[in-house]
Coordinates of C-alpha atoms in Angstrom, one line a residue:
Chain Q
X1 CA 60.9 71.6 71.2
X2 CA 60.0 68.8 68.9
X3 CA 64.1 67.9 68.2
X4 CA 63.9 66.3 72.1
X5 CA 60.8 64.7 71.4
X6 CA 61.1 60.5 70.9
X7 CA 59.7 59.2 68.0
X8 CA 58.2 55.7 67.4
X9 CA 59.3 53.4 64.5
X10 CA 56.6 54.5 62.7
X11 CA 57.1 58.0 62.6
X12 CA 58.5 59.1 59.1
X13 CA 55.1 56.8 57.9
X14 CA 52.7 59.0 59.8
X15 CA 54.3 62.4 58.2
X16 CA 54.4 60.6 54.7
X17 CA 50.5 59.9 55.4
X18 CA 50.2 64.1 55.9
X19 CA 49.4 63.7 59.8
X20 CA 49.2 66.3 62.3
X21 CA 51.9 66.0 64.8
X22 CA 51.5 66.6 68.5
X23 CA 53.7 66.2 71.5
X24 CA 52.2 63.5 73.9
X25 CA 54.2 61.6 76.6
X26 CA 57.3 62.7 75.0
X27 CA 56.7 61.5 72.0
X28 CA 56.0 63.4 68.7
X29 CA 52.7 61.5 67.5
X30 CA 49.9 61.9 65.0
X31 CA 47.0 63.6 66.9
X32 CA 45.0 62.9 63.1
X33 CA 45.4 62.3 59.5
X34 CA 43.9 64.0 56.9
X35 CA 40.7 62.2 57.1
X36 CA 40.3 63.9 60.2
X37 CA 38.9 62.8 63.8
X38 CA 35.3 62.4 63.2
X39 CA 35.8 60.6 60.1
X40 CA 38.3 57.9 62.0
X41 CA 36.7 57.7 64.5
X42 CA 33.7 56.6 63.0
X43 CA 36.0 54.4 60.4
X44 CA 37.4 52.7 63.7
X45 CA 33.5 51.3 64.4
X46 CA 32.6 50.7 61.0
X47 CA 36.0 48.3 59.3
X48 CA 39.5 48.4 61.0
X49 CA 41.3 51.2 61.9
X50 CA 45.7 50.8 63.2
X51 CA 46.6 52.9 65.7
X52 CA 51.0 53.2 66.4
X53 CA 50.9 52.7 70.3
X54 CA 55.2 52.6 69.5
X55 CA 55.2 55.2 72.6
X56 CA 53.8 52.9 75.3
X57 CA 55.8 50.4 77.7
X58 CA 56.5 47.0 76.6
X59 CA 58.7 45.0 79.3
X60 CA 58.9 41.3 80.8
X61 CA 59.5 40.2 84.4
X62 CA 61.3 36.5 85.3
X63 CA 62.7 35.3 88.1
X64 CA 66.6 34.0 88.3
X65 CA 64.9 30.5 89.4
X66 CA 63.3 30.3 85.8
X67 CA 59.7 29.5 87.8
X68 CA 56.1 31.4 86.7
X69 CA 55.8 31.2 90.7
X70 CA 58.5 33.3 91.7
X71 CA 57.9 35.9 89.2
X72 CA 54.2 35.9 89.7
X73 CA 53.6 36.2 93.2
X74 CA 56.5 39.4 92.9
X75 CA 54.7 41.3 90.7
X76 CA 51.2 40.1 92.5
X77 CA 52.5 42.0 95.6
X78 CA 52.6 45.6 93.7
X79 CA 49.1 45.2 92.0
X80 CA 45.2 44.6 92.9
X81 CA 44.7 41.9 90.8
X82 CA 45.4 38.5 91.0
X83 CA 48.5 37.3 88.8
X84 CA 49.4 33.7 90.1
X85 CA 46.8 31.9 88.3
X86 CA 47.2 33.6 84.9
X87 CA 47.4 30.5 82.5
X88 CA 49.3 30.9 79.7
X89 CA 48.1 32.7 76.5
X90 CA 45.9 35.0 79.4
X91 CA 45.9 38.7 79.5
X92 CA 45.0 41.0 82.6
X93 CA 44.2 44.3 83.3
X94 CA 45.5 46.1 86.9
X95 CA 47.1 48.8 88.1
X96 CA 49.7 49.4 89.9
X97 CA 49.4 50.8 93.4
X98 CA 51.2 53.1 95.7
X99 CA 51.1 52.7 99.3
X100 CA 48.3 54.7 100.1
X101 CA 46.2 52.3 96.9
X102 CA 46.4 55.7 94.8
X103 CA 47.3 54.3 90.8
X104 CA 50.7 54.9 89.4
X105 CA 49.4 53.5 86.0
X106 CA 47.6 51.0 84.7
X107 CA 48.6 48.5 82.3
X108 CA 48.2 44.9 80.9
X109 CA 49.5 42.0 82.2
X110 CA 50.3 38.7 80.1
X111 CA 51.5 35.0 80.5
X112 CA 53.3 33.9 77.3
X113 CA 52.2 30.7 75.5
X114 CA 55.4 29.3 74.5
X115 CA 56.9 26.0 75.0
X116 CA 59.6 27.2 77.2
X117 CA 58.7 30.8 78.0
X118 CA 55.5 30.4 80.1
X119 CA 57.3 31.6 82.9
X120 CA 57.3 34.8 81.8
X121 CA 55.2 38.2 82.1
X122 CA 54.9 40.4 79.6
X123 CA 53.8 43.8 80.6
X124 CA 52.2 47.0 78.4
X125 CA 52.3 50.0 80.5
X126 CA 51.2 54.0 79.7
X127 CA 54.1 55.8 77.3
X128 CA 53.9 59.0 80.5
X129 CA 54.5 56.6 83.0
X130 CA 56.8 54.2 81.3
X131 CA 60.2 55.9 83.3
X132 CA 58.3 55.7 86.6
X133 CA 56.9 52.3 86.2
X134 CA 60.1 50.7 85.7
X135 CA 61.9 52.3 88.6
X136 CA 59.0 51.5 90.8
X137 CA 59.4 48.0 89.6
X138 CA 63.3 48.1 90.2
X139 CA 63.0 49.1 93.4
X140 CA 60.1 46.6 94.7
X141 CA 60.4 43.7 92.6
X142 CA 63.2 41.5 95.1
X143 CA 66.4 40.8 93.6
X144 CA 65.2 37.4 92.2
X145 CA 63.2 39.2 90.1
X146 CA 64.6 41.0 86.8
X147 CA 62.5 43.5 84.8
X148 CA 63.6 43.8 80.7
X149 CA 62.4 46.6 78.9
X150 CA 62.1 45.9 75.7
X151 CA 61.0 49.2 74.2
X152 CA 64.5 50.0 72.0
X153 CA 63.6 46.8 70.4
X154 CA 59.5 46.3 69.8
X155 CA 57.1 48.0 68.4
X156 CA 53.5 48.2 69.1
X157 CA 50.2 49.0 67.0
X158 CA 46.7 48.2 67.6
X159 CA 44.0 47.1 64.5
X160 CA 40.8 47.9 66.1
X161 CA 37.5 47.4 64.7
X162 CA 35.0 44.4 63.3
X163 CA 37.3 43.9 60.5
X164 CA 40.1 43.9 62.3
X165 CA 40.4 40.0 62.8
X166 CA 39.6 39.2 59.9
X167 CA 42.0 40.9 58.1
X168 CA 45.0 39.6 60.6
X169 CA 43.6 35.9 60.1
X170 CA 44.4 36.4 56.9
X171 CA 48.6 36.4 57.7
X172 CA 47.6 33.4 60.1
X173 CA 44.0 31.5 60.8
X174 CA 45.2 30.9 64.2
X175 CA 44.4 34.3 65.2
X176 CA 40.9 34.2 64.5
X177 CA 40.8 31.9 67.5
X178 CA 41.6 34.1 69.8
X179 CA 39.2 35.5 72.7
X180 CA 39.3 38.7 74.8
X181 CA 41.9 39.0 76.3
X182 CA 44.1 36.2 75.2
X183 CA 47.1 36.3 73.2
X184 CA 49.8 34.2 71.6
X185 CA 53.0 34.0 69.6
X186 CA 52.3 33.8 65.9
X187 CA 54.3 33.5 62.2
X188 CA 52.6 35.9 60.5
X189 CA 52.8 35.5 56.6
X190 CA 53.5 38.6 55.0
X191 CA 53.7 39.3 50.8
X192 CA 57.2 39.9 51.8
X193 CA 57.6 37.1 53.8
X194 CA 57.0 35.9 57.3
X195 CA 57.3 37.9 60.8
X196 CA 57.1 36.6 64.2
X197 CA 54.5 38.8 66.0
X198 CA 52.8 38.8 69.5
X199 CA 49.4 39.2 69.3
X200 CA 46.3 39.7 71.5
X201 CA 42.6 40.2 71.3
X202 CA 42.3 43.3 73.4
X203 CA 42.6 47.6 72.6
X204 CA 41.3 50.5 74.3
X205 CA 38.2 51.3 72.1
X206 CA 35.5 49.1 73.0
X207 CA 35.7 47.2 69.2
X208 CA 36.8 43.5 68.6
X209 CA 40.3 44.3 67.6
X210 CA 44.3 43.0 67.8
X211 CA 47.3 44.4 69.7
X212 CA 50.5 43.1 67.7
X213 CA 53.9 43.7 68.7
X214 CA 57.1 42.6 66.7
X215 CA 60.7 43.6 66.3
X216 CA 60.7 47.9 64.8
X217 CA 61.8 46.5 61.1
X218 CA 59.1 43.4 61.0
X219 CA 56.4 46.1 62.2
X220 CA 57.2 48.4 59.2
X221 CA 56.7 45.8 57.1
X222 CA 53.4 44.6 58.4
X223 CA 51.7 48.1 58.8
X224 CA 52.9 48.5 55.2
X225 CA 51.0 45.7 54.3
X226 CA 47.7 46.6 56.8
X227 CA 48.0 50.0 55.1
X228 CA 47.5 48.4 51.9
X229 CA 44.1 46.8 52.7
X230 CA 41.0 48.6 52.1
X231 CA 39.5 48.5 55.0
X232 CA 42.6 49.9 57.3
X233 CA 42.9 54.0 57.5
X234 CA 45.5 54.9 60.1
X235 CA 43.9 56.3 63.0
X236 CA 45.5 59.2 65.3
X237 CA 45.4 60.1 69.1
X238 CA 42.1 62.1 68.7
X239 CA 40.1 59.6 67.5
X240 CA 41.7 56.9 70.2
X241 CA 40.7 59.2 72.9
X242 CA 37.1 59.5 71.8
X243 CA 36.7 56.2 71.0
X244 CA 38.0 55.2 74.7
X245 CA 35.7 57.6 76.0
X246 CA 32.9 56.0 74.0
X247 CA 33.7 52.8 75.5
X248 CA 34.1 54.0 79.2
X249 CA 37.3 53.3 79.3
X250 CA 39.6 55.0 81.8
X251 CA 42.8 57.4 80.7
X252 CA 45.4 57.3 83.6
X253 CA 46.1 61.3 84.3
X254 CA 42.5 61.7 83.4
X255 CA 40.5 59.7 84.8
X256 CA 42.9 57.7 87.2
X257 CA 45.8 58.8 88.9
X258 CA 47.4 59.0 92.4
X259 CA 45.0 60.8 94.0
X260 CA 42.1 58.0 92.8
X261 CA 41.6 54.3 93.9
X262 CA 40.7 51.1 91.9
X263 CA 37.5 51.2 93.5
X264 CA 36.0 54.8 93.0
X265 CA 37.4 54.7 89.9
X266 CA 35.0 51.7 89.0
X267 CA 37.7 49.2 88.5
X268 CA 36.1 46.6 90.7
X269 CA 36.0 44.0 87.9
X270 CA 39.9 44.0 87.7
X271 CA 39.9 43.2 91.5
X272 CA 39.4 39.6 92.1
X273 CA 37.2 38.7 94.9
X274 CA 39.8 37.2 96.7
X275 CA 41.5 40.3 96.1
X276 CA 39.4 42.9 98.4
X277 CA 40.5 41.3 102.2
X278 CA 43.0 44.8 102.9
X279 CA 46.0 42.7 102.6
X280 CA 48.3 40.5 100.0
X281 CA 49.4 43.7 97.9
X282 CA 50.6 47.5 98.3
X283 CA 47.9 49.7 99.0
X284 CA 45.1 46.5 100.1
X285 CA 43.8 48.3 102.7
X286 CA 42.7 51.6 100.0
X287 CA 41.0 48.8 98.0
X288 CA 38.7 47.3 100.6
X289 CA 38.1 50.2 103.0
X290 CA 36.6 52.2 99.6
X291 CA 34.7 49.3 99.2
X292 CA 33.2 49.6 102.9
X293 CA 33.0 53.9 102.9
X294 CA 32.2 54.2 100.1
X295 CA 32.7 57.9 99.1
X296 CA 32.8 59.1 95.4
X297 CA 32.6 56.9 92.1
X298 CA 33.6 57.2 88.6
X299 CA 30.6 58.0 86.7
X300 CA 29.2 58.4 83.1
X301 CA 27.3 62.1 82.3
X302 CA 25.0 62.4 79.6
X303 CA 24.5 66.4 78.9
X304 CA 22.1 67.5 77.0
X305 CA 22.1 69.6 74.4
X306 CA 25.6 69.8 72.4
X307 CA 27.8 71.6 74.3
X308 CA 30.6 69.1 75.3
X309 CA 31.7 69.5 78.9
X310 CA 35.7 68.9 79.1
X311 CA 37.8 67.8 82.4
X312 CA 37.5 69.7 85.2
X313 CA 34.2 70.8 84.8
X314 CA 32.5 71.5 88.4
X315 CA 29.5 69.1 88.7
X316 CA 26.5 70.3 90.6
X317 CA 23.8 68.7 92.3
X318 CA 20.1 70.5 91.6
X319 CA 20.5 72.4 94.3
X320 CA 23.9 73.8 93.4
X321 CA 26.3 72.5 95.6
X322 CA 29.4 70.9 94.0
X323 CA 29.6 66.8 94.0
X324 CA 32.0 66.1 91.9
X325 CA 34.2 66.8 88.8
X326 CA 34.7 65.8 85.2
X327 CA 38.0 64.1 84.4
X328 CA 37.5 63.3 80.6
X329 CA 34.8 64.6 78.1
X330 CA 34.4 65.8 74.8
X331 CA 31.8 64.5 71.6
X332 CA 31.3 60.8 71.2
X333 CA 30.7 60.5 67.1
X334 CA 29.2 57.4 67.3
X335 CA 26.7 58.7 70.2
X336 CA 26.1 61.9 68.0
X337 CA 26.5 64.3 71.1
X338 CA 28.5 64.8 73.9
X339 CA 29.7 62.1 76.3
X340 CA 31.7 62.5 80.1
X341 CA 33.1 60.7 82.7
X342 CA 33.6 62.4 86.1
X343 CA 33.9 61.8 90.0
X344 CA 30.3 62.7 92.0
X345 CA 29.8 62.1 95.7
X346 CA 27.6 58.7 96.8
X347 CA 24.8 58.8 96.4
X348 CA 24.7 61.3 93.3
X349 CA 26.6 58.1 91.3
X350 CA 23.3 56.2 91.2
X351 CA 22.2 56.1 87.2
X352 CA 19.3 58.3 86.4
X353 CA 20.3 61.2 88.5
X354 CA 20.1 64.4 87.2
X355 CA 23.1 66.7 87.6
X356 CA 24.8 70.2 86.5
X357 CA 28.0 71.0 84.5
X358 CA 28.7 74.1 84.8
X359 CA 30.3 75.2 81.5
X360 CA 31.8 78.3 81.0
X361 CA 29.8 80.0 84.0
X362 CA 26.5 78.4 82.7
X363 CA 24.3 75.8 83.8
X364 CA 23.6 72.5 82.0
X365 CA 21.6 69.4 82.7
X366 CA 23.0 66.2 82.6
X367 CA 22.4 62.8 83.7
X368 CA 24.5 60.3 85.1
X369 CA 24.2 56.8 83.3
X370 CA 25.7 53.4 82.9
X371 CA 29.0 53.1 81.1
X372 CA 29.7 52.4 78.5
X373 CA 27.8 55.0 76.1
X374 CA 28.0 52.5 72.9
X375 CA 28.0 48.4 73.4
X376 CA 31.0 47.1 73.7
X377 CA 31.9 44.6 70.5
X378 CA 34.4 42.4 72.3
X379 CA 34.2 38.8 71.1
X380 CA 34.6 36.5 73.8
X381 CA 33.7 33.2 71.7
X382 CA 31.1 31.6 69.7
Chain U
X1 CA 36.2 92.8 51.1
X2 CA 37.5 90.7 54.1
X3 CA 39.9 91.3 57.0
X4 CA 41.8 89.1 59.0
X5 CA 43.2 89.2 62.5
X6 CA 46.2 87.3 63.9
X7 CA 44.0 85.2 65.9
X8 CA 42.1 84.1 63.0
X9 CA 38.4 85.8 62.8
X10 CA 37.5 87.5 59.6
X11 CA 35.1 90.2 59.5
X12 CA 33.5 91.9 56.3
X13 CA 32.0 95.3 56.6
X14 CA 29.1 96.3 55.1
X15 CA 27.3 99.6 55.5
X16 CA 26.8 99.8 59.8
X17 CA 27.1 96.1 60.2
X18 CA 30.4 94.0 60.1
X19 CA 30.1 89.8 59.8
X20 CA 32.3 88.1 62.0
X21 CA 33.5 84.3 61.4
X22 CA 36.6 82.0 61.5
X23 CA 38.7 81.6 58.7
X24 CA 39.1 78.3 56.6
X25 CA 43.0 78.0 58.3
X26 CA 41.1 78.2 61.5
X27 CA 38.3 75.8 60.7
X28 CA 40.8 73.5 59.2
X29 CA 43.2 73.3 62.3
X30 CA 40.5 72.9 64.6
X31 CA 38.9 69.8 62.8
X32 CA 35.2 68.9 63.0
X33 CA 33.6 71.4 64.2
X34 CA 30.6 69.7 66.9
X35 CA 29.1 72.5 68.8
X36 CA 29.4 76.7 68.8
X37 CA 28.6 79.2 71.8
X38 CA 27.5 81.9 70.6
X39 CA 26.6 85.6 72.3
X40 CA 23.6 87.3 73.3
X41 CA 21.8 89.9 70.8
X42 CA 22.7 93.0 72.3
X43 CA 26.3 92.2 74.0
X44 CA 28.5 94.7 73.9
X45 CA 31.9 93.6 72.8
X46 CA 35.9 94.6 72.8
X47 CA 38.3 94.4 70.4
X48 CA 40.1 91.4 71.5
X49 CA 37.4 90.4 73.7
X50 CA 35.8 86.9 73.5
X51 CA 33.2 86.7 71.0
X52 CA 32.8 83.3 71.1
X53 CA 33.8 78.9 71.5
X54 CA 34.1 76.9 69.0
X55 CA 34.5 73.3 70.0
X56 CA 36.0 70.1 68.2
X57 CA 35.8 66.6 68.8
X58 CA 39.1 67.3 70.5
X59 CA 38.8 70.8 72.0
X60 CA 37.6 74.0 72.8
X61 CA 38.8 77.3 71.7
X62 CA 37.9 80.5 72.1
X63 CA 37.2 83.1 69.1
X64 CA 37.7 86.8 70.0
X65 CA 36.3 90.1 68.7
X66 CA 37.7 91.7 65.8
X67 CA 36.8 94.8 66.7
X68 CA 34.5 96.6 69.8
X69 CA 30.8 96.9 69.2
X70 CA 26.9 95.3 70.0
X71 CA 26.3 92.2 68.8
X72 CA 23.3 92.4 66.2
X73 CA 22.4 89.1 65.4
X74 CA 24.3 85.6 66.1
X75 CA 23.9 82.3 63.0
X76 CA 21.5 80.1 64.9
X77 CA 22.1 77.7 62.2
X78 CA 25.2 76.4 63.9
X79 CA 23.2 75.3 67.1
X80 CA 21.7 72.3 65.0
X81 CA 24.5 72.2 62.3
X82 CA 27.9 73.3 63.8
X83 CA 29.6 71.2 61.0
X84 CA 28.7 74.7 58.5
X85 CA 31.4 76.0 60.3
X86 CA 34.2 73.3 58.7
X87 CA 32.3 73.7 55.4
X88 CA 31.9 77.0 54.6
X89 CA 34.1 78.8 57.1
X90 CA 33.4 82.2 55.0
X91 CA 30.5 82.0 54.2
X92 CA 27.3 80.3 55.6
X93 CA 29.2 79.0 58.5
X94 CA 29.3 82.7 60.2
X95 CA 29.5 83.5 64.0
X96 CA 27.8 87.0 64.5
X97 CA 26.9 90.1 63.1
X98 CA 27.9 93.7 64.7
X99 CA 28.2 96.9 64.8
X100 CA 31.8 98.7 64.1
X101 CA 32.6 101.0 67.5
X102 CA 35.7 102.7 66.0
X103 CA 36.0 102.1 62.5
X104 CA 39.9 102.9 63.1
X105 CA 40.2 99.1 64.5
X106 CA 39.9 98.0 60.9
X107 CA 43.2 99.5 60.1
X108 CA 45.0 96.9 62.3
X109 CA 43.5 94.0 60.5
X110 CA 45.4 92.0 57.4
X111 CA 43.5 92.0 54.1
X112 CA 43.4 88.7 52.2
X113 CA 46.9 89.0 51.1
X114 CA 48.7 90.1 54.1
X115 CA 46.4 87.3 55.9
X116 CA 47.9 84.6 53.9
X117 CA 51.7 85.4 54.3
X118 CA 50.8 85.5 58.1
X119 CA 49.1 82.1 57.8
X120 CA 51.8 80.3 55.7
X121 CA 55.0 81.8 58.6
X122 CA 52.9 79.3 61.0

């Protein structure tokens, strides 16, 4: 089994640091280091914690006519959100659709900020989607259009937490100027000497934090160095999940997959108005007829008590009759109890309503509320 | 003395009663323990039955009878501090205690020794 499974850059560092290895997406990968998931988890809120991402998607798209336009408005045609007036240095979250407007994956979208490259997009996509995602792109982006993958060559690793600036800052100042959701190019000035690094103010766990990708070699060399500080612990695929969860962020295959739209998977924000007429994209008309019948909507569930409630627990109304299903739950250690995330009929979606999980054959109360279940930290300027 | 089972629950015997738990290999592949289900008072239970869930931040796993009997008493302790579970896995951190049906069960269990060989083929 784990001789077919890929390995990131990174990997012969996470068994040195005594993690527990797990297949996920292919990829043998450190579910959780010795300090465990509670403990990182709550790390991750408290100072910085680096998380190897190595097993994700990293690609660019430009056009053969070397214009943003060109490339822009092809990739704007597969995806809900608007693309064409990303300035450079900008980052955006979408998804990309199928015909029917089910989600194939979600991902992040960039313009570089370099004197020369800012026609190009940068793409991170989901490591279980990675082989799909590019042959969807291959097969609609038109011939003018050329997809790289870049993923024998980069590697990616996201510092999350309210050090986590700070202590990138401190290779180059120029990243402390950052916003969510922007990015650059940057030297950053290791002991060892300087790396070249992309870098941007984004992550997947509701904290201020960095996503930095650089050549395999330069990245060993800088999480050798993050590893070094203090304030950095290594953080596995266990703590990332609850931390996510926390944050009331979605998990494509979760949360979000084929079968779910944009829209009743909450996602609206990612749509720009201009976005929601039914046509200018593959599966439109999903987005703005779910915005019209409006059927089922990604919710959060409070339960009470302790017991977690996991996905695919059957949600119940008070009077017993199914509405709906959890797609992601567990315990939320910064919360201090358990936190979901399901699908429940309109008008059961409505914050304040009182639902059932059924765990295990039993009955427990739970309330549907506002996402996210702790504040988001993201630092959008002074 | 205790005994082991391949799926990891220990259970010491003493007089009528047995103790039931998980074992420290158990607690520590599971992680942070958050929350416990325990039985009823007065369920009956087979060998290789479920007994119990334990669940960690990650997941849920089930914990199974040693051995067939009632259920005598359960450790309400771990309803407001499942966490006793990771700490003292052998001790304070028990699941249930309960009678012992067929006292020829036992037999199929690992003592201490046997236990650890099985543990460190894993």
């Amino acid at each position: 089994m784990t001789d077919t499974l890929k390995t990131t850059a990174l990997h012969d560092l996470h068994v040195d640091l005594g993690a527990k290895m797990v297949p996920f997406a292919g990829y043998d990968m450190p579910v959780q280091y010795p300090m465990g998931v509670m403990k990182e988890h709550l790390h991750t809120r408290a100072a910085a914690g680096l998380f190897d991402v190595g097993h994700m998607g990293q690609c660019f798209i430009t056009a053969q006519d070397g214009t943003w336009e060109t490339a822009a408005t092809a990739l704007e045609a597969l995806v809900p959100a608007s693309i064409t007036d990303i300035q450079p240095g900008q980052q955006r979250y979408t998804q990309l659709l199928d015909d029917d407007g089910g989600i194939l994956d979600d991902l992040m979208v960039s313009r570089i900020d370099m004197p020369g490259h800012e026609h190009m997009l940068y793409l991170v996509v989901n490591a279980g989607c990675k082989t799909a995602d590019y042959a969807h792109l291959d097969t609609h982006l038109p011939d003018d259009v050329t997809l790289s993958v870049k993923d024998d060559m980069l590697s990616l690793v996201a510092l999350q937490g309210p050090k986590a600036v700070e202590i990138v800052s401190a290779m180059n100042p120029l990243v402390g100027k950052l916003t969510f959701m922007t990015h650059g190019e940057f030297e950053l000035m290791l002991d060892d000497g300087p790396i070249f690094a992309h870098v941007s103010r984004s992550g997947y766990t509701g904290e201020d934090g960095v996503e930095i990708s650089a050549k395999h070699d330069d990245m060993k060399r800088l999480v050798g160095q993050l590893l070094s500080h203090p304030d950095v612990k290594p953080i596995g695929l266990g703590a990332r999940d609850s931390l996510r969860m926390e944050a009331g962020l979605c998990l494509y295959g979760n949360d979000i997959d084929t079968t779910t739209s944009p829209i009743e998977a909450g996602l609206i924000w990612s749509v720009q108005k201009h976005r929601r007429t039914g046509e200018g994209y593959k599966g439109a008309h999903r987005v703005a007829g779910d915005l019209k019948t409006k059927t089922r909507r990604l919710v959060g569930l409070k339960p009470e008590g302790r017991a977690p409630a996991r996905a695919h627990t059957e949600i119940q109304d008070e009077d017993g009759n199914r509405i709906g299903e959890v797609t992601s739950g567990g315990f939320g250690p910064s919360v201090g109890g358990p936190v979901a995330m399901g699908y429940v009929d309109v008008p059961h979606n409505k914050p304040g309503t009182s639902v059932n999980l059924m765990i295990r054959g039993k009955t427990n109360p739970a309330t549907v509320v506002k996402l996210p279940f702790v504040p988001n930290n993201y630092f959008r300027g002074e | 003395m205790l005994k082991f089972s391949k799926d990891h629950e220990w259970i010491k015997v003493e007089g009528d009663t047995a103790t039931v738990g998980i074992s420290d290999y158990a607690q520590k592949q599971l992680g942070d323990v958050v929350f416990v289900e325990l039985p009823q008072v007065g369920d009956e239970v087979d060998a290789g039955g479920e007994l119990a869930v334990v669940e960690s931040v990650k997941a849920a796993s089930e914990v199974y009878a040693p051995v067939s009997g009632e259920v005598t008493a359960v450790n309400d302790t771990l309803e407001g501090a499942p966490e006793t579970v990771n700490a003292s896995a052998t001790g304070e951190g028990w699941f249930v205690k309960m009678t012992v049906a067929d006292a020829a069960q036992l037999d199929a269990l690992m003592d201490e020794a046997a236990y650890k060989t099985y543990c460190d083929g894993l």
